[in-house]
Short mmCIF file of N, CA, C and O and ligand atoms in Angstrom, two decimals:
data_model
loop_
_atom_site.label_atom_id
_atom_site.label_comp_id
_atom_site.label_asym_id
_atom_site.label_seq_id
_atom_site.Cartn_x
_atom_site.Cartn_y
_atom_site.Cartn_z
N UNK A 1 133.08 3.80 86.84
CA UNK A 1 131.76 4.39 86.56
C UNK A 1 131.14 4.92 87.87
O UNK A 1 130.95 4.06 88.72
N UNK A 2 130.82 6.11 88.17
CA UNK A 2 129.84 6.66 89.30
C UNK A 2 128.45 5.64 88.73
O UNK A 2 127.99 5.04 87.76
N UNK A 3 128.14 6.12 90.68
CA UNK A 3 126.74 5.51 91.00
C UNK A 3 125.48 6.18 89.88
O UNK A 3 124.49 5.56 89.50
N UNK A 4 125.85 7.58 89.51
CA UNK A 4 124.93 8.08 88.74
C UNK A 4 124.98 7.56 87.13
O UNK A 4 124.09 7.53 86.28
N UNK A 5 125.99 7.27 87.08
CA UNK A 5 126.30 6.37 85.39
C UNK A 5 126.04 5.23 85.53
O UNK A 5 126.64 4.45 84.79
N UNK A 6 125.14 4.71 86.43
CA UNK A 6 125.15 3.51 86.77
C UNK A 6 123.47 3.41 86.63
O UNK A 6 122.96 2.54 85.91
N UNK A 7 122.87 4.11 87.18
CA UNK A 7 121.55 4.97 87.48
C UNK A 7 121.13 5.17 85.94
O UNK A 7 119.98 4.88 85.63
N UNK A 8 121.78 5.52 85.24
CA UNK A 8 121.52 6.20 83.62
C UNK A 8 121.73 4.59 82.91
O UNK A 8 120.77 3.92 82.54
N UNK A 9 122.99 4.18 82.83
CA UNK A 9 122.24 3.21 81.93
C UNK A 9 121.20 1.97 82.66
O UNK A 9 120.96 0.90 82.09
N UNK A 10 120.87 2.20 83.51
CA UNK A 10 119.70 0.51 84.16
C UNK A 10 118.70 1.57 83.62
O UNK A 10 117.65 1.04 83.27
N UNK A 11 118.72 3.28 83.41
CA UNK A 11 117.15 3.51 83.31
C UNK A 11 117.20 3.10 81.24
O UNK A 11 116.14 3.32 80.65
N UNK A 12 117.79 2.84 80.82
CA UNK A 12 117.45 2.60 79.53
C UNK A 12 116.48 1.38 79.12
O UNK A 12 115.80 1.23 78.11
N UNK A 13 116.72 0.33 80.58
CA UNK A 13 116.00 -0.58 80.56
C UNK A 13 115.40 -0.42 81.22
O UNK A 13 115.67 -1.29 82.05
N UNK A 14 114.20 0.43 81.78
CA UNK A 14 112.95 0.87 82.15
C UNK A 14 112.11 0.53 81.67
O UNK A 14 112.12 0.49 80.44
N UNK A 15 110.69 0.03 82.58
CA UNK A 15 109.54 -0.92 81.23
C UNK A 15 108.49 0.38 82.09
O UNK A 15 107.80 0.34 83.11
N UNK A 16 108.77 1.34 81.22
CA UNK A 16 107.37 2.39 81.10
C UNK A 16 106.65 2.77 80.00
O UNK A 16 106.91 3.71 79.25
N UNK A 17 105.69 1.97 79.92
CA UNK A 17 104.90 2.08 78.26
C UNK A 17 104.17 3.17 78.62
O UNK A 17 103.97 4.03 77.76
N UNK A 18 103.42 3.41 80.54
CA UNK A 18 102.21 3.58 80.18
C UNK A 18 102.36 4.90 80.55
O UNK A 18 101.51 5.60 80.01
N UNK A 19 103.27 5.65 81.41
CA UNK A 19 103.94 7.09 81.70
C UNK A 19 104.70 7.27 80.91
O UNK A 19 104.93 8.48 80.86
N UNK A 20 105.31 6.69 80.16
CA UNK A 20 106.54 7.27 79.38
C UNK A 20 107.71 7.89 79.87
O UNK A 20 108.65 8.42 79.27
N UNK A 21 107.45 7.70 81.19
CA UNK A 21 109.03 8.46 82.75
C UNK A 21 109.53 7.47 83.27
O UNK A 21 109.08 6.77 84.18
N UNK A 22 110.73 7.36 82.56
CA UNK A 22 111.70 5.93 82.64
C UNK A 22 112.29 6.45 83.77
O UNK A 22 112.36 7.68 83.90
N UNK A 23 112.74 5.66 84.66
CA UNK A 23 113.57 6.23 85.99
C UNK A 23 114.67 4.89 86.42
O UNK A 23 114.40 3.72 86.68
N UNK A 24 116.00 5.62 86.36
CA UNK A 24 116.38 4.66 87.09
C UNK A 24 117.15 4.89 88.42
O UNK A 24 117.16 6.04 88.84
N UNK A 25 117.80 3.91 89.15
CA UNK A 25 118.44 4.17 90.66
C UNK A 25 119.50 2.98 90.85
O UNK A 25 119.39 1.76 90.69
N UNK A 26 120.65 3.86 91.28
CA UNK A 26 121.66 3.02 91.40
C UNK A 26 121.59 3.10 93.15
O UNK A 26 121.13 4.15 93.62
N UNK A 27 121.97 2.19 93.95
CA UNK A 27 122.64 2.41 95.09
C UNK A 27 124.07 1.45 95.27
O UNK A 27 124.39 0.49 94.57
N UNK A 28 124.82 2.03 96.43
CA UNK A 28 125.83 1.49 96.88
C UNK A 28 125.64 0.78 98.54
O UNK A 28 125.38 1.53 99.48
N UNK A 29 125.81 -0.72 98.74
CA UNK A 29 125.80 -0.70 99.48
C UNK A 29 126.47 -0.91 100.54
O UNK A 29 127.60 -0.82 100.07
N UNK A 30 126.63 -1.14 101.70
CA UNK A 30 128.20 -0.91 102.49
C UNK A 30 129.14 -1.67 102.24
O UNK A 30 130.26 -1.16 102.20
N UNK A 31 129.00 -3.07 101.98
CA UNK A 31 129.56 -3.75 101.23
C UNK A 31 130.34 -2.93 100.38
O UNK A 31 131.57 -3.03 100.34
N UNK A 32 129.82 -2.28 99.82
CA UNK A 32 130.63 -2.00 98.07
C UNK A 32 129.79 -2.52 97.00
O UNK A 32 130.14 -2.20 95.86
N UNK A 33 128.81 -3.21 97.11
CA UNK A 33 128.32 -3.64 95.84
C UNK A 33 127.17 -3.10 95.12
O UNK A 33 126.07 -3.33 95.62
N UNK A 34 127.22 -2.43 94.03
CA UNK A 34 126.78 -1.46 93.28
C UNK A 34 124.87 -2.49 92.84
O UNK A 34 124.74 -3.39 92.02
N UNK A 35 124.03 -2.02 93.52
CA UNK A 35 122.26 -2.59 92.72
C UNK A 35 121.69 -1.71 92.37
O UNK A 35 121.52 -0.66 92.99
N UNK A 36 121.13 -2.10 90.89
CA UNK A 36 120.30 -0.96 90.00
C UNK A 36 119.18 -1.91 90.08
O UNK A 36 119.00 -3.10 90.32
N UNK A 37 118.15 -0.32 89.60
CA UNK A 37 116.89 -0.67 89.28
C UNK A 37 116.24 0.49 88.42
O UNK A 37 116.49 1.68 88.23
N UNK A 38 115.50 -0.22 88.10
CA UNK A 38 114.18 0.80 86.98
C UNK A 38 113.24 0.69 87.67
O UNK A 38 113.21 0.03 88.71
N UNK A 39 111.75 1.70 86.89
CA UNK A 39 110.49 1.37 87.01
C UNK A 39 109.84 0.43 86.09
O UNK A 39 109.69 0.71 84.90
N UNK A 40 109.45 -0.70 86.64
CA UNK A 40 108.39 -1.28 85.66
C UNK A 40 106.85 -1.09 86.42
O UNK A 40 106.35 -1.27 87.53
N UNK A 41 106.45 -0.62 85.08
CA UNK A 41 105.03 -0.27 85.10
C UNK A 41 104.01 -1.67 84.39
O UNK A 41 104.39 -2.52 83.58
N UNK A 42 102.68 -1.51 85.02
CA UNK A 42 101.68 -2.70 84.65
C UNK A 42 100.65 -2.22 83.95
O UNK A 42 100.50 -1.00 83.91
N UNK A 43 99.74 -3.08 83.25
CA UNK A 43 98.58 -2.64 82.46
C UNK A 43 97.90 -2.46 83.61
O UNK A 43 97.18 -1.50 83.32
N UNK A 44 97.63 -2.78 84.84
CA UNK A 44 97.25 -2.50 86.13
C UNK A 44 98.15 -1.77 86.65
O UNK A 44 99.13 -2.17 87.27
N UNK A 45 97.79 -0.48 86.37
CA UNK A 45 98.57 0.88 86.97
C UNK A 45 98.96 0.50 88.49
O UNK A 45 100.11 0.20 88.78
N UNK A 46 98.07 0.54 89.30
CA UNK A 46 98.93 0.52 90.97
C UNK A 46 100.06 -0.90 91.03
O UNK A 46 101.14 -0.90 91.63
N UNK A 47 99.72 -1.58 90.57
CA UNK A 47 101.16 -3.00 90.18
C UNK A 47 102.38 -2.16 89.91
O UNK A 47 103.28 -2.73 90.52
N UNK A 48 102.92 -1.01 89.27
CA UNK A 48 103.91 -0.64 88.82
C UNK A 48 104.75 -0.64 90.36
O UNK A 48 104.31 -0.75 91.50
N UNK A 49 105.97 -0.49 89.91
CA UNK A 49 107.49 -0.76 91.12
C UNK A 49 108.02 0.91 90.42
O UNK A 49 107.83 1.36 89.29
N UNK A 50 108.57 1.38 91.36
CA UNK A 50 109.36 2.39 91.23
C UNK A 50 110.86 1.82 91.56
O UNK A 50 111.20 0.89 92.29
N UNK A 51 111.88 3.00 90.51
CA UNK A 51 113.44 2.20 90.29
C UNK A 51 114.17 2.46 91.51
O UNK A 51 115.29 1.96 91.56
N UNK A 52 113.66 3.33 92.83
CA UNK A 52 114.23 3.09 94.04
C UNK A 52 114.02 1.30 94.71
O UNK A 52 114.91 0.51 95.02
N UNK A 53 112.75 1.16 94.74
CA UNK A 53 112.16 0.01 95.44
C UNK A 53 113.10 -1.39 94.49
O UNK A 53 113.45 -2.47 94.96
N UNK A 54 113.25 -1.04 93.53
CA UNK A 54 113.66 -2.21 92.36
C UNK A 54 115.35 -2.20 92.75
O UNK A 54 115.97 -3.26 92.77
N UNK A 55 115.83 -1.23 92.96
CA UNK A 55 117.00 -1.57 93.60
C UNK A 55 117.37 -1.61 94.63
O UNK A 55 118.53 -1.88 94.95
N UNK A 56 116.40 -1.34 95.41
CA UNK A 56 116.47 -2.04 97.24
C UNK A 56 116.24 -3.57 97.20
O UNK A 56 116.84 -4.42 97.86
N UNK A 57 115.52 -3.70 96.56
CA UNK A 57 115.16 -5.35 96.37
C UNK A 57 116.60 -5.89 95.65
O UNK A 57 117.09 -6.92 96.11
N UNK A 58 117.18 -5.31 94.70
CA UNK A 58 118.19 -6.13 94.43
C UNK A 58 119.55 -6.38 95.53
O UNK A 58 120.39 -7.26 95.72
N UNK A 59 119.30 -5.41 95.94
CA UNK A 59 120.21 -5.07 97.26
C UNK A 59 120.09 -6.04 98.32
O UNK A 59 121.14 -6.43 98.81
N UNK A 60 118.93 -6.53 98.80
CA UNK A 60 118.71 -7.44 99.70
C UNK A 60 118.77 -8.65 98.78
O UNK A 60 119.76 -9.30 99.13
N UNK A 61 118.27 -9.12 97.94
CA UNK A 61 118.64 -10.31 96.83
C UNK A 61 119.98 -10.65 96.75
O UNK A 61 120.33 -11.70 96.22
N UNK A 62 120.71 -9.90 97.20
CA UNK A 62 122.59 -9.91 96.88
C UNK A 62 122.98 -9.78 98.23
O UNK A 62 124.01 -9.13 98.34
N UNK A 63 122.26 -10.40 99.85
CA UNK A 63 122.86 -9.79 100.67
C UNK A 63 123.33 -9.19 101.26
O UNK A 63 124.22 -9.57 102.02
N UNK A 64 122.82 -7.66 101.12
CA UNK A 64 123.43 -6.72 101.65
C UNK A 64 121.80 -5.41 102.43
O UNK A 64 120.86 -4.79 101.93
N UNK A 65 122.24 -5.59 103.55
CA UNK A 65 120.87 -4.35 104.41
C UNK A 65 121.54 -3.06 104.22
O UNK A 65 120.55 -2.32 104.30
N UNK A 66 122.28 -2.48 104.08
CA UNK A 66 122.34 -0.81 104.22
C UNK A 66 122.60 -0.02 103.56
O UNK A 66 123.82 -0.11 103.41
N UNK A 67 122.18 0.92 102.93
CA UNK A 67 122.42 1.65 102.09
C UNK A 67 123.87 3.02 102.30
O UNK A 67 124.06 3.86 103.18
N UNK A 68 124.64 2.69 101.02
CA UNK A 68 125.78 3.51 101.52
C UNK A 68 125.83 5.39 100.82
O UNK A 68 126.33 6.43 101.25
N UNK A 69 125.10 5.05 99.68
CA UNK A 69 124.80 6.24 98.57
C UNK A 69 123.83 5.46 97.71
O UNK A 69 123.66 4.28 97.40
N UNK A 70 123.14 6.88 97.39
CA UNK A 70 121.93 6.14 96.05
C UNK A 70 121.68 7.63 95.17
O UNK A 70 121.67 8.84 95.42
N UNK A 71 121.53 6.90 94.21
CA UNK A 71 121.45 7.99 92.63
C UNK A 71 120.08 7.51 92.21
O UNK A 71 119.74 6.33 92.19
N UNK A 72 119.41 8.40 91.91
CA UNK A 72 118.33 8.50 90.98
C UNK A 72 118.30 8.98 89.44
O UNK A 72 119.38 9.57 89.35
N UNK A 73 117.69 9.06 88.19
CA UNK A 73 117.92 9.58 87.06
C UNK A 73 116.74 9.66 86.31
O UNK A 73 116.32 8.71 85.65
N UNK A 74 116.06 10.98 86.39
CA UNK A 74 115.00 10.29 84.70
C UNK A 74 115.23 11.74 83.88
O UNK A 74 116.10 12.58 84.12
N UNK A 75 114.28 11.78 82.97
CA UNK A 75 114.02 13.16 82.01
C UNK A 75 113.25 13.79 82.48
O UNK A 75 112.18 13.89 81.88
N UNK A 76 113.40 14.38 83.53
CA UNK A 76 112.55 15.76 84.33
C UNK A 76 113.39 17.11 83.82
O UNK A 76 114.50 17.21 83.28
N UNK A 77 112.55 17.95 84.16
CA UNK A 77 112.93 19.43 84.36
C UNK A 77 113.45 19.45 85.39
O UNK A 77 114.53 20.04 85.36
N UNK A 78 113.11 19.00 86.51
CA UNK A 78 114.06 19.22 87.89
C UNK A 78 114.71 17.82 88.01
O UNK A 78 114.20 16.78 87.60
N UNK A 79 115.87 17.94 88.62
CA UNK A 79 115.69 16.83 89.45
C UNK A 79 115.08 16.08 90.01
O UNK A 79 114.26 16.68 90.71
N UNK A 80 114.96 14.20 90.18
CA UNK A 80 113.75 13.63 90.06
C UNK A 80 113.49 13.46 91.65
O UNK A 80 114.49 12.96 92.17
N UNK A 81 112.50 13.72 92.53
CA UNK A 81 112.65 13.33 93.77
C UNK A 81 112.04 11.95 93.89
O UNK A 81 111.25 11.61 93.01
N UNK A 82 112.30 11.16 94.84
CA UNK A 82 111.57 9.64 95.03
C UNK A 82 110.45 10.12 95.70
O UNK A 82 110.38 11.19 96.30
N UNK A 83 109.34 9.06 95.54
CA UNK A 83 108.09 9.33 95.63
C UNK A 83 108.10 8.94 97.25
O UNK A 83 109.08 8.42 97.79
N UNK A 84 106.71 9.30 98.06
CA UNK A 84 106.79 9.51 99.64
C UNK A 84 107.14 7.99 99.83
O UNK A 84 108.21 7.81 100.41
N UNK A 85 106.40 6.77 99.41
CA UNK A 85 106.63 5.34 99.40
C UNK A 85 108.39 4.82 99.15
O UNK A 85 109.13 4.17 99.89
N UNK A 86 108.59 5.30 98.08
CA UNK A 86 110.19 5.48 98.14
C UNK A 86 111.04 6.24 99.56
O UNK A 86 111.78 5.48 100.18
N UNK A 87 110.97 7.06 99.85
CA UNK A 87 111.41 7.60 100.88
C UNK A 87 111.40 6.78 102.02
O UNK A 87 112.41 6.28 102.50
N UNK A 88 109.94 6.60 102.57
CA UNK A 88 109.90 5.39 103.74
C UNK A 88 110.85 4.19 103.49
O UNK A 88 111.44 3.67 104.43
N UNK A 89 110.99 3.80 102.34
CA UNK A 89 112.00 2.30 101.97
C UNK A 89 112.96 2.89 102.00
O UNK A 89 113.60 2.34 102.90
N UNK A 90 113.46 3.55 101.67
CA UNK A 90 114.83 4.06 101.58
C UNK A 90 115.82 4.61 102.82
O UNK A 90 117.04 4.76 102.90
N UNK A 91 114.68 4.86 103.80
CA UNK A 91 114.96 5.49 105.18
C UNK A 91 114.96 3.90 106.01
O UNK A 91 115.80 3.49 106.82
N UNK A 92 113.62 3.11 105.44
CA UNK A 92 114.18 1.31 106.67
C UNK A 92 115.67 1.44 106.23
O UNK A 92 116.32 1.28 107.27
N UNK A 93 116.50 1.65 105.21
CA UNK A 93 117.85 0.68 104.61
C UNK A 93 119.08 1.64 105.40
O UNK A 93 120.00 1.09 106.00
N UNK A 94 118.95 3.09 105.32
CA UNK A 94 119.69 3.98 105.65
C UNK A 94 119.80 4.95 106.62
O UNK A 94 118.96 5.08 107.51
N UNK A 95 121.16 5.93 106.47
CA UNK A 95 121.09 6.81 107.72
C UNK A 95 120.66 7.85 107.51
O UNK A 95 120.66 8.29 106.36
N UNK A 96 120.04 8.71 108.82
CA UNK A 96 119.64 9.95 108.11
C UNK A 96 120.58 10.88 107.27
O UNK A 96 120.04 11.28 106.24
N UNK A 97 121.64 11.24 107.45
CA UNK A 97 122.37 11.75 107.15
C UNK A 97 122.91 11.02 105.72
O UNK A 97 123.88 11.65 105.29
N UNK A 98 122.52 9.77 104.80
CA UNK A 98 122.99 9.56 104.38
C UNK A 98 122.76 10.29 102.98
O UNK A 98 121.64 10.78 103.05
N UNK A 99 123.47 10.64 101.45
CA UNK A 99 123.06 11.29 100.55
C UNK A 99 122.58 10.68 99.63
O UNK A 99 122.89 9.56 99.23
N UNK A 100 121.38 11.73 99.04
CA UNK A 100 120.68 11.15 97.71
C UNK A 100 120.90 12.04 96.74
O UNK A 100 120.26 13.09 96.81
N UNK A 101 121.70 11.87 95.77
CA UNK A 101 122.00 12.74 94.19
C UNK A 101 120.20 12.10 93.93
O UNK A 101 119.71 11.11 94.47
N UNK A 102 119.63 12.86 93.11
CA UNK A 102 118.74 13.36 92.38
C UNK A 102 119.24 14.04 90.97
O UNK A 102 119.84 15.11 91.11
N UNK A 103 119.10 13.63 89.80
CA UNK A 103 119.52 13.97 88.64
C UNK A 103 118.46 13.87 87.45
O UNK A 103 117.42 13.21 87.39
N UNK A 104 119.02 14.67 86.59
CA UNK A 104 118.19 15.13 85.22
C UNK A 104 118.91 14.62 84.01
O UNK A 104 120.09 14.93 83.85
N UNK A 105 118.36 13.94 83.21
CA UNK A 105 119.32 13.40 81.99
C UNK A 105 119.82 14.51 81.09
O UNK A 105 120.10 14.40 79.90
N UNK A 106 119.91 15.68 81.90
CA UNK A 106 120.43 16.83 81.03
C UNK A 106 121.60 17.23 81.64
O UNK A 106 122.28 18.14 81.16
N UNK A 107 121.93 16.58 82.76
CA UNK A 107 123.16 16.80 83.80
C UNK A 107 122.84 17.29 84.92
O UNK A 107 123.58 16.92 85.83
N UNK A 108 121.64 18.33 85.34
CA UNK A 108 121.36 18.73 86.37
C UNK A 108 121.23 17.96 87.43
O UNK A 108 120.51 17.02 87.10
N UNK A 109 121.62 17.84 88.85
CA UNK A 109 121.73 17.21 89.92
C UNK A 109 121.50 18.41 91.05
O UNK A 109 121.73 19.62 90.96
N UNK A 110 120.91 17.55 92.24
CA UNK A 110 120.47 18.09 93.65
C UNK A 110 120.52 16.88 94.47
O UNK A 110 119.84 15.86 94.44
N UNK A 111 121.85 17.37 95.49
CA UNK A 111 122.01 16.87 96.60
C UNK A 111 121.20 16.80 97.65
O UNK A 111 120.75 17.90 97.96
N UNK A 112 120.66 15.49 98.62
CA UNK A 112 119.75 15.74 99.74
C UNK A 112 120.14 14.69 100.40
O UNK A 112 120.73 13.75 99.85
N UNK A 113 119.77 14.75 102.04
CA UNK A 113 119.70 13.53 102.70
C UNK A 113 118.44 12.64 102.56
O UNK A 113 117.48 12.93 101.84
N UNK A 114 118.52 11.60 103.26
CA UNK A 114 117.10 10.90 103.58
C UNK A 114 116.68 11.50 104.83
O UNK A 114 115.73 10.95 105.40
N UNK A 115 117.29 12.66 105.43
CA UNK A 115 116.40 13.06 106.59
C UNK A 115 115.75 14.46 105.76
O UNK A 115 114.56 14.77 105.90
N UNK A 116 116.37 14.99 105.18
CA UNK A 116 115.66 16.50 104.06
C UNK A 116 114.51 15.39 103.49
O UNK A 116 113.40 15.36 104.01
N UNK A 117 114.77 14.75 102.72
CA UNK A 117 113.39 13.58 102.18
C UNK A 117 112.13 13.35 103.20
O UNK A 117 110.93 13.54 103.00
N UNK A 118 112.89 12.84 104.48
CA UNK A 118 111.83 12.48 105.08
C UNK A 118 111.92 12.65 106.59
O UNK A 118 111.76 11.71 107.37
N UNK A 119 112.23 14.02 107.00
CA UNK A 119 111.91 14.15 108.40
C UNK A 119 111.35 13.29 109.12
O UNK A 119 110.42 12.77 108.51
N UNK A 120 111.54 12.77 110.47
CA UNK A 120 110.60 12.13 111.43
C UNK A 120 110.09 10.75 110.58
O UNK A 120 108.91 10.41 110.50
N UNK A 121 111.16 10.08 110.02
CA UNK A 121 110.54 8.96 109.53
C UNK A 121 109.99 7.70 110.56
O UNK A 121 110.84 7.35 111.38
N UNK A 122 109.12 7.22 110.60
CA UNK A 122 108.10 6.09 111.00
C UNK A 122 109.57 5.20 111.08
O UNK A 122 110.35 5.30 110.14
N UNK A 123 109.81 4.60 111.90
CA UNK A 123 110.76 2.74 112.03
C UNK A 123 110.37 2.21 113.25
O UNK A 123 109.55 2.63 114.07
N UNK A 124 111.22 1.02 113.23
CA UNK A 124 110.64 0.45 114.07
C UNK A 124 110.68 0.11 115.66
O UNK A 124 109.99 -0.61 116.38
N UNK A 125 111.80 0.98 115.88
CA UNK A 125 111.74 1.82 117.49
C UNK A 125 110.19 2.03 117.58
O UNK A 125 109.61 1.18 118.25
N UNK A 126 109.49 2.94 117.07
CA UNK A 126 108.03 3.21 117.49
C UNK A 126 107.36 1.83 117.68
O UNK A 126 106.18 1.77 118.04
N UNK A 127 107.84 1.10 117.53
CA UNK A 127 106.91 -0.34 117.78
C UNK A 127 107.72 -1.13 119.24
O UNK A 127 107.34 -2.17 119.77
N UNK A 128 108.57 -0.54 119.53
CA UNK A 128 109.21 -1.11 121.06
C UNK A 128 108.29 -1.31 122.03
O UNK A 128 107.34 -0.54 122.11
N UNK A 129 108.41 -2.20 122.76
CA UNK A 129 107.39 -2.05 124.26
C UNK A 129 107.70 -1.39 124.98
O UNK A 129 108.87 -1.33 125.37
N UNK A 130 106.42 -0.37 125.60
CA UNK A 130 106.38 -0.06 126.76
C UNK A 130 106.92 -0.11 127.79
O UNK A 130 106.43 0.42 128.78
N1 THU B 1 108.96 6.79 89.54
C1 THU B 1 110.10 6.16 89.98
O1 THU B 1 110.40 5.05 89.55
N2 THU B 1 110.86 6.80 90.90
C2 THU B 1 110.65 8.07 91.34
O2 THU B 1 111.43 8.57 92.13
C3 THU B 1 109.47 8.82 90.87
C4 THU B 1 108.51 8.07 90.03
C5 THU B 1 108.18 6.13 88.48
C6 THU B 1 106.88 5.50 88.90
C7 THU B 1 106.13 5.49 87.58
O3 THU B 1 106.51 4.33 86.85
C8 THU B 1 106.64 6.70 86.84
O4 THU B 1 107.85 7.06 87.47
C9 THU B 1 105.68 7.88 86.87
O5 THU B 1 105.27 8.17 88.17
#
């Protein structure tokens, strides 16, 4: 099974009552070991998790820091991009250069890095001493 068939069925189990934009995200991590996630959303809207963050967390839950490939999936017209908060998490785990499929449950896909995502990302070099 690809990372993106992997991405498609965790988004079936998506808890979005209150958007109705199920999303899910597979990553790989160097290891080899495949963590999915969805969005679950809250009756307290800002509580909701996006399905990047939900499978970074499973990723570290299973021992593993780095991200090797990651798939995204929902029912967009375009390809789904991760939100700016997603990006920053996704850039602590990975390299710039590393790739993000972006996909449409209609088959459409768009290739990007996490440096096209997020130029000049914030880490924690900028916090070194002087
Ligand atoms: N969402 C994700 O889970 N990942 C993305 O990349 C974009 C947005 C979720 C958050 C919220 O539950 C719903 O999609 C609508 O914003």
């Amino acid at each position: 099974m690809t990372l993106l068939e992997d991405a498609a069925r965790a988004r079936i189990n998506a808890y979005a009552p209150y958007s109705g934009f199920k999303v899910g995200a597979a990553l790989r991590g160097e290891a080899g070991g495949v963590h999915v996630g969805v969005n679950v959303e809250n009756a307290a809207y800002p509580e909701g998790t996006c399905a990047e963050a939900g499978a970074i967390a499973a990723m570290i839950a299973a021992g593993e820091t780095r991200i090797k490939e990651l798939a995204v999936i929902a029912d967009s017209p375009e390809p789904v991009a991760p939100c700016g908060g997603c990006r920053q998490k996704i850039a602590e785990f990975a390299a710039p250069d590393m790739r993000v499929t972006m996909a449409t449950t209609s088959g459409r896909t768009a290739t990007v890095t996490v440096a096209d995502l997020l130029p000049g990302a914030f880490s924690s070099a900028a916090m070194e001493p002087r």
